[in-house]
XYZ file of C-alpha atoms in Angstrom:
463
model
C -0.287 -0.136 0.052
C 1.204 3.510 -1.078
C 2.492 5.920 2.165
C 0.446 9.000 2.337
C 2.817 10.724 1.186
C 3.330 8.623 -2.229
C -0.628 9.150 -2.347
C -0.262 12.437 -2.704
C 2.457 12.452 -5.136
C 0.444 10.758 -7.220
C -2.887 13.184 -7.046
C -0.238 15.723 -8.102
C -0.050 14.605 -11.465
C -3.782 15.936 -11.861
C -3.147 19.681 -11.329
C -0.289 20.158 -13.617
C -0.558 22.378 -17.138
C -3.799 23.718 -15.449
C -4.772 27.179 -16.505
C -6.293 28.126 -13.503
C -5.164 27.664 -10.158
C -7.042 25.065 -8.222
C -6.225 24.242 -4.700
C -5.391 20.628 -3.860
C -6.899 17.967 -2.435
C -4.626 15.693 0.192
C -5.518 12.256 1.245
C -7.799 11.660 4.730
C -5.312 10.397 7.423
C -7.353 6.953 8.767
C -4.928 5.138 11.823
C -3.743 1.560 11.296
C -6.165 0.138 13.553
C -8.137 -2.346 11.886
C -11.649 -4.750 12.790
C -12.793 -7.646 10.784
C -16.658 -7.293 10.476
C -16.856 -11.358 11.255
C -14.933 -10.961 14.458
C -18.054 -8.539 16.065
C -20.320 -10.876 14.564
C -21.209 -10.181 10.622
C -22.366 -13.592 9.247
C -21.952 -13.268 5.785
C -24.521 -15.486 4.343
C -27.146 -12.740 2.458
C -29.688 -13.469 5.235
C -28.371 -11.773 8.494
C -29.026 -8.514 9.387
C -25.076 -7.122 9.604
C -26.936 -3.654 10.964
C -25.862 -3.723 14.568
C -22.323 -5.932 13.710
C -21.094 -3.285 11.678
C -22.355 -0.752 14.381
C -20.180 -2.650 16.974
C -16.884 -2.818 14.356
C -17.366 1.239 14.108
C -18.001 2.075 17.541
C -14.997 -0.120 18.498
C -12.619 1.872 16.142
C -13.922 5.083 17.270
C -12.644 4.064 20.616
C -9.281 3.629 19.238
C -9.581 6.786 17.477
C -10.112 4.988 14.559
C -9.423 2.661 11.924
C -10.575 0.450 8.952
C -13.347 -1.823 9.106
C -13.088 -4.518 7.118
C -16.091 -6.042 5.416
C -14.438 -9.353 3.983
C -15.502 -11.683 0.444
C -19.096 -12.453 1.357
C -22.882 -11.317 0.612
C -23.381 -9.213 3.714
C -26.667 -7.722 4.262
C -27.299 -4.563 6.527
C -29.593 -1.770 7.323
C -28.201 2.220 7.602
C -24.773 2.471 7.993
C -23.652 5.764 9.994
C -19.601 6.575 9.648
C -17.786 8.198 12.620
C -14.624 10.485 12.325
C -11.752 8.535 11.296
C -13.054 5.451 10.065
C -12.497 3.337 6.958
C -15.189 1.531 5.148
C -13.445 -1.668 3.535
C -14.791 -3.552 1.575
C -12.326 -6.576 0.487
C -12.474 -8.128 -3.058
C -15.895 -10.398 -3.916
C -17.858 -8.589 -0.804
C -21.117 -7.452 -1.590
C -22.956 -5.203 1.220
C -26.589 -5.120 0.254
C -28.816 -2.543 1.594
C -31.979 -4.502 2.983
C -35.087 -3.663 0.881
C -36.889 -3.663 4.255
C -37.846 0.339 4.172
C -38.698 0.705 7.945
C -34.634 0.406 8.532
C -34.707 3.501 7.114
C -36.844 5.812 8.666
C -35.679 8.444 10.968
C -37.055 8.074 14.195
C -34.976 10.615 15.470
C -36.960 12.813 12.962
C -40.615 12.981 12.191
C -40.525 15.886 10.204
C -37.838 14.081 7.741
C -39.306 14.373 4.059
C -37.272 11.224 2.816
C -35.523 7.737 4.544
C -31.908 7.603 5.995
C -29.008 6.885 3.644
C -27.972 3.868 3.137
C -24.258 4.990 4.158
C -24.356 8.312 5.994
C -22.293 10.713 7.716
C -22.640 14.108 8.938
C -20.363 16.696 10.100
C -17.776 14.552 10.025
C -13.481 14.222 9.481
C -11.316 11.937 7.951
C -13.507 9.265 6.528
C -12.952 6.750 3.330
C -14.971 3.878 2.024
C -12.133 1.772 0.116
C -11.712 -1.664 -1.740
C -12.495 -3.604 -4.754
C -16.342 -4.875 -3.245
C -19.821 -3.821 -3.908
C -22.349 -1.769 -2.454
C -25.358 -2.919 -3.609
C -28.746 -0.306 -3.089
C -31.714 -2.241 -3.959
C -33.062 0.375 -5.323
C -35.915 -1.635 -7.259
C -37.722 -1.884 -4.312
C -38.097 1.981 -3.958
C -37.883 3.471 -7.757
C -41.277 4.112 -9.895
C -40.814 2.962 -13.146
C -41.607 4.763 -16.801
C -44.171 2.841 -19.255
C -42.328 4.547 -22.157
C -39.093 3.114 -20.737
C -39.382 -0.411 -20.430
C -40.789 -3.021 -23.585
C -44.203 -4.640 -22.908
C -42.204 -7.540 -21.963
C -40.281 -5.651 -18.888
C -43.697 -3.922 -18.395
C -45.541 -7.374 -17.591
C -42.638 -8.429 -15.178
C -43.031 -5.611 -12.929
C -46.689 -5.944 -12.820
C -46.460 -9.460 -12.269
C -44.536 -8.506 -9.069
C -47.439 -6.626 -7.506
C -47.396 -3.126 -7.325
C -49.735 -0.344 -8.497
C -50.069 1.280 -11.541
C -50.767 4.809 -12.089
C -54.712 5.596 -13.594
C -52.921 6.763 -17.014
C -50.989 3.960 -17.021
C -47.757 5.522 -17.386
C -45.868 4.535 -14.345
C -45.540 1.561 -11.955
C -44.901 1.696 -8.480
C -43.176 -0.851 -6.125
C -46.360 -0.648 -3.689
C -47.997 -3.758 -1.756
C -45.662 -5.956 -3.738
C -46.031 -9.734 -3.428
C -42.653 -10.021 -1.355
C -44.313 -8.693 1.785
C -42.130 -5.835 2.561
C -44.124 -3.329 4.290
C -44.957 0.030 2.902
C -43.607 2.938 4.839
C -46.560 5.737 3.513
C -50.065 6.588 2.844
C -49.459 6.346 -0.667
C -47.337 4.748 -3.573
C -46.646 8.337 -4.823
C -45.637 9.693 -1.027
C -43.329 6.886 -0.793
C -41.490 7.478 -3.903
C -40.686 11.114 -2.360
C -39.426 9.302 0.233
C -36.185 7.657 -1.521
C -32.377 7.942 -0.213
C -29.463 7.704 -1.587
C -26.345 5.024 -1.230
C -23.923 7.585 -0.374
C -25.069 10.855 1.617
C -22.277 13.078 3.366
C -23.221 16.061 4.838
C -20.926 18.705 6.192
C -17.776 16.447 5.970
C -14.301 17.379 5.479
C -11.331 14.514 3.976
C -13.796 12.357 2.157
C -12.115 9.143 0.144
C -13.929 6.926 -1.828
C -11.927 4.962 -3.944
C -12.269 1.340 -6.034
C -15.632 0.395 -4.812
C -18.540 -0.617 -7.453
C -21.572 1.454 -6.262
C -24.638 0.191 -7.802
C -28.963 0.392 -7.806
C -29.209 3.136 -5.504
C -33.199 4.265 -4.855
C -32.100 7.534 -6.090
C -28.637 9.016 -6.313
C -25.520 6.625 -5.622
C -22.812 9.186 -4.995
C -23.454 12.378 -2.916
C -21.453 14.271 -1.140
C -22.837 18.338 0.493
C -21.154 20.285 1.697
C -18.067 18.830 2.194
C -14.515 20.018 2.282
C -11.468 18.382 0.192
C -13.415 15.336 -1.151
C -11.370 12.650 -3.471
C -13.082 9.874 -5.572
C -10.494 7.784 -7.488
C -11.765 4.651 -9.465
C -14.980 4.441 -8.804
C -17.604 2.480 -10.849
C -21.437 3.652 -11.035
C -24.062 1.632 -12.132
C -27.619 1.198 -12.321
C -30.569 0.325 -15.152
C -30.943 3.065 -17.868
C -34.077 3.830 -16.695
C -33.728 4.157 -13.481
C -35.431 7.211 -12.243
C -33.374 9.786 -10.591
C -30.192 7.562 -10.837
C -27.988 10.136 -10.719
C -24.001 8.605 -10.970
C -21.874 11.329 -9.031
C -23.195 14.578 -7.659
C -20.764 17.336 -6.274
C -23.628 19.307 -4.102
C -21.420 22.392 -2.732
C -18.382 20.850 -2.730
C -14.661 22.877 -2.349
C -11.424 21.314 -3.522
C -12.613 17.965 -4.941
C -10.750 15.257 -7.391
C -12.971 12.964 -9.922
C -10.355 10.615 -11.532
C -10.101 7.215 -13.084
C -14.360 6.765 -12.750
C -16.736 4.691 -14.556
C -20.209 5.389 -14.504
C -23.542 3.639 -16.578
C -26.621 5.093 -14.656
C -29.662 6.197 -15.421
C -29.316 10.127 -14.713
C -26.932 12.421 -14.872
C -22.877 11.090 -14.756
C -20.517 13.713 -13.718
C -22.442 16.490 -11.975
C -21.874 19.793 -10.356
C -24.659 21.652 -7.916
C -24.850 24.116 -5.620
C -27.853 25.480 -3.829
C -28.527 28.150 -1.001
C -25.540 29.227 1.038
C -25.344 27.721 4.420
C -22.847 29.270 6.304
C -22.387 26.780 9.301
C -21.062 24.546 6.250
C -17.282 23.984 5.387
C -18.485 24.589 2.070
C -20.719 26.217 -0.204
C -20.626 26.472 -3.640
C -18.803 24.197 -5.947
C -14.815 25.567 -6.496
C -11.420 23.849 -6.666
C -12.061 20.679 -8.755
C -10.711 18.666 -11.252
C -12.119 15.856 -13.254
C -10.100 13.887 -15.540
C -9.589 10.378 -16.935
C -13.398 9.079 -16.293
C -15.594 7.253 -18.660
C -19.351 7.770 -18.682
C -21.913 5.241 -20.961
C -25.218 5.903 -20.320
C -26.339 8.798 -18.281
C -28.220 11.863 -19.271
C -25.320 14.041 -19.668
C -21.756 13.032 -19.536
C -20.541 16.065 -17.428
C -23.346 17.889 -16.235
C -24.131 21.552 -14.134
C -26.895 22.162 -12.503
C -29.802 22.408 -12.366
C -28.971 24.002 -9.104
C -25.794 26.489 -9.168
C -26.811 28.970 -6.789
C -24.147 29.518 -4.471
C -21.755 29.687 -7.652
C -19.603 27.289 -9.620
C -15.979 28.456 -9.316
C -12.177 27.330 -10.450
C -13.802 23.677 -12.419
C -11.225 21.940 -14.600
C -12.700 19.152 -16.796
C -10.444 17.282 -19.139
C -9.446 13.993 -20.583
C -12.535 12.266 -20.209
C -14.564 9.739 -22.349
C -18.651 10.176 -23.211
C -19.587 6.895 -25.150
C -23.954 6.976 -24.960
C -25.164 9.484 -23.232
C -28.137 11.414 -23.935
C -25.767 15.023 -23.839
C -22.160 15.257 -23.654
C -21.164 18.761 -21.669
C -24.675 19.854 -20.306
C -25.091 23.213 -18.524
C -29.190 23.737 -17.282
C -30.809 25.706 -15.171
C -33.527 27.698 -14.505
C -34.982 31.065 -12.165
C -35.207 30.371 -8.727
C -32.025 28.056 -8.987
C -29.202 29.777 -10.880
C -26.119 31.161 -9.669
C -22.626 32.087 -11.386
C -20.043 30.270 -12.897
C -16.457 31.204 -13.136
C -13.253 30.373 -14.523
C -14.253 26.820 -16.094
C -11.584 25.245 -18.238
C -13.095 21.802 -20.162
C -10.466 20.280 -22.359
C -9.977 17.173 -24.257
C -13.264 15.987 -24.320
C -14.127 12.543 -26.797
C -18.010 11.807 -27.250
C -19.859 8.669 -29.519
C -22.878 8.301 -30.105
C -24.384 11.222 -28.234
C -28.463 10.741 -28.421
C -29.222 14.555 -27.786
C -26.757 17.520 -28.043
C -22.770 17.317 -27.939
C -22.993 20.659 -25.867
C -25.832 22.184 -24.341
C -26.818 25.287 -22.328
C -30.591 26.070 -21.070
C -31.450 27.887 -18.665
C -35.237 27.310 -18.585
C -35.023 23.441 -17.261
C -37.895 22.145 -15.535
C -37.300 19.198 -12.883
C -40.470 16.807 -13.662
C -40.676 14.611 -10.917
C -42.157 11.092 -11.603
C -45.906 11.624 -12.229
C -46.123 15.445 -12.431
C -47.775 17.327 -15.378
C -45.432 17.342 -18.358
C -46.856 20.569 -19.446
C -47.155 22.544 -16.489
C -45.508 26.085 -17.025
C -43.369 26.932 -13.583
C -44.619 30.114 -12.149
C -41.699 32.075 -9.814
C -42.041 33.989 -6.964
C -39.793 37.364 -6.447
C -37.606 35.941 -4.613
C -37.006 33.289 -6.789
C -36.566 35.439 -10.023
C -33.250 37.207 -7.910
C -31.798 33.853 -8.483
C -31.624 33.646 -12.220
C -28.664 31.281 -13.775
C -25.593 32.824 -15.323
C -23.414 30.870 -17.474
C -20.407 32.801 -18.172
C -16.419 32.773 -18.275
C -16.908 29.244 -19.263
C -13.882 27.822 -21.862
C -14.656 24.225 -23.849
C -11.531 23.137 -26.106
C -10.365 20.442 -28.148
C -13.592 18.353 -28.028
C -13.679 15.374 -30.794
C -17.331 14.088 -31.069
C -19.269 11.527 -33.496
C -22.085 11.002 -33.418
C -24.547 13.553 -31.795
C -28.118 14.282 -32.846
C -27.392 18.253 -32.411
C -24.019 19.374 -32.780
C -24.398 22.804 -30.194
C -27.528 24.247 -28.327
C -27.918 27.137 -26.314
C -31.038 28.796 -25.322
C -31.064 31.509 -22.929
C -33.768 33.925 -21.366
C -35.102 37.272 -22.804
C -34.502 39.786 -20.424
C -31.689 38.147 -18.643
C -28.050 37.615 -19.457
C -28.453 34.174 -19.000
C -25.357 32.927 -21.066
C -22.392 34.751 -22.275
C -18.683 35.080 -22.329
C -18.363 31.640 -23.371
C -16.336 30.023 -25.901
C -15.789 26.843 -28.053
C -12.340 26.127 -30.302
C -10.276 23.863 -31.951
C -13.312 21.161 -31.637
C -15.407 18.823 -33.914
C -18.817 17.299 -33.996
C -20.285 14.767 -36.289
C -23.922 15.360 -35.972
C -27.181 13.556 -37.339
C -29.657 16.052 -37.724
C -28.945 19.774 -36.765
C -25.172 21.421 -36.389
C -26.148 24.278 -33.900
C -29.172 25.531 -32.844
C -27.941 28.949 -30.784
C -30.466 31.937 -29.861
C -28.143 34.794 -30.605
C -30.978 36.852 -29.013
C -30.538 35.383 -25.518
C -27.061 33.435 -26.007
C -23.796 34.931 -26.280
C -21.011 31.966 -27.343
C -18.006 32.185 -29.175
C -17.128 30.070 -31.852
C -13.590 29.476 -32.764
C -12.335 26.604 -35.400
C -15.223 24.605 -34.910
C -16.269 22.093 -37.474
C -19.453 21.236 -37.538
C -20.024 17.866 -40.233
C -23.167 16.306 -40.945
C -22.999 12.735 -40.530
C -23.087 10.806 -44.476
C -25.744 8.217 -42.844
C -27.998 10.431 -41.342
C -29.213 11.690 -45.245
């Protein structure tokens, strides 16, 4: 195993030849103490619930000042896990940590007003925490997620209905409600239960975070979701779920200061590598997204390869995205926000992106994005309060270069909003996009984008 100093040196390569000075991450320091889950009563039979054994192992390590809780080879069933300071949850090769489908285990009994259940793996206001190894973390998301009829075949739809559940009146949605497998429901209606879905990994107000090597799959909602955290490293993480998993975001950095996402592989049902920023929380260690490098990642299916938004309220500053591959995503580089969710971008540099088989736009800017949860009216026109109107998106100081895309429905699309300066001082250069339908759809009245040495070629096979 490399020393902390050696790993710091390894990370240094991601900060070479940057066009903006970016604060560097540092690896969290975890004490050398170690506890094996088997030694605290854990049973890897896929049946025995290991929630208490995991908590016991973490408690033992905490009394020693921290350390590594080892999850060895086997199938380990558990309820929610709560990480403490200086803890590394380490999954060895051929270890699968499966989260129980029993929804009652995740109800936050200490917070009667909670709108969502507890995350599968939680940390709040912690320092020096890690999830490492070569194992798999499975969120059992099919027990939570609704399914849209237009995203599955008739054979698949009938298979879902055969499991029980409830079909919406218009036949467009199926909910895992009153299922034949007997799991108890925790809400009055399937619609209310759907809104309670949890993330697999949700760290809030933490400092010095490492997620390395593991596979995170099949989440009820988002997969890897740190919020208001400082010094966050994701290295060699695989995220996967069905392509049609509702809200199946892979990696969401929400208000992260000083972050690194490298060598990750994503194949997910919603956004791939996504930056979000909500309203400022004065007591949090981080607000806005800033000093982040995203490099050497591969995104297969996702709504977007690299995504900004839809919340950008506290701003995006000094973000570098380079040497990434998007193959089969719905869009490539996606910038989305709207009134009530918007903020300002600064010093964003995106380069050396390769893409193939993009279903929609290779590059898209959208300032009127509307989030439509499952079952909502797709034709509803949003209304905004005066307070929300103060939060308009401002995509600016964004520099995109050396992008190669073979196969996109549309090359570049950009639409701002009348009366608002939503898209300006954006430049795209040294880029080649082979499109199938439209080269560019840029509203010059609301979007000011400078194109330099940009080649847009129509795919001969699309004629």
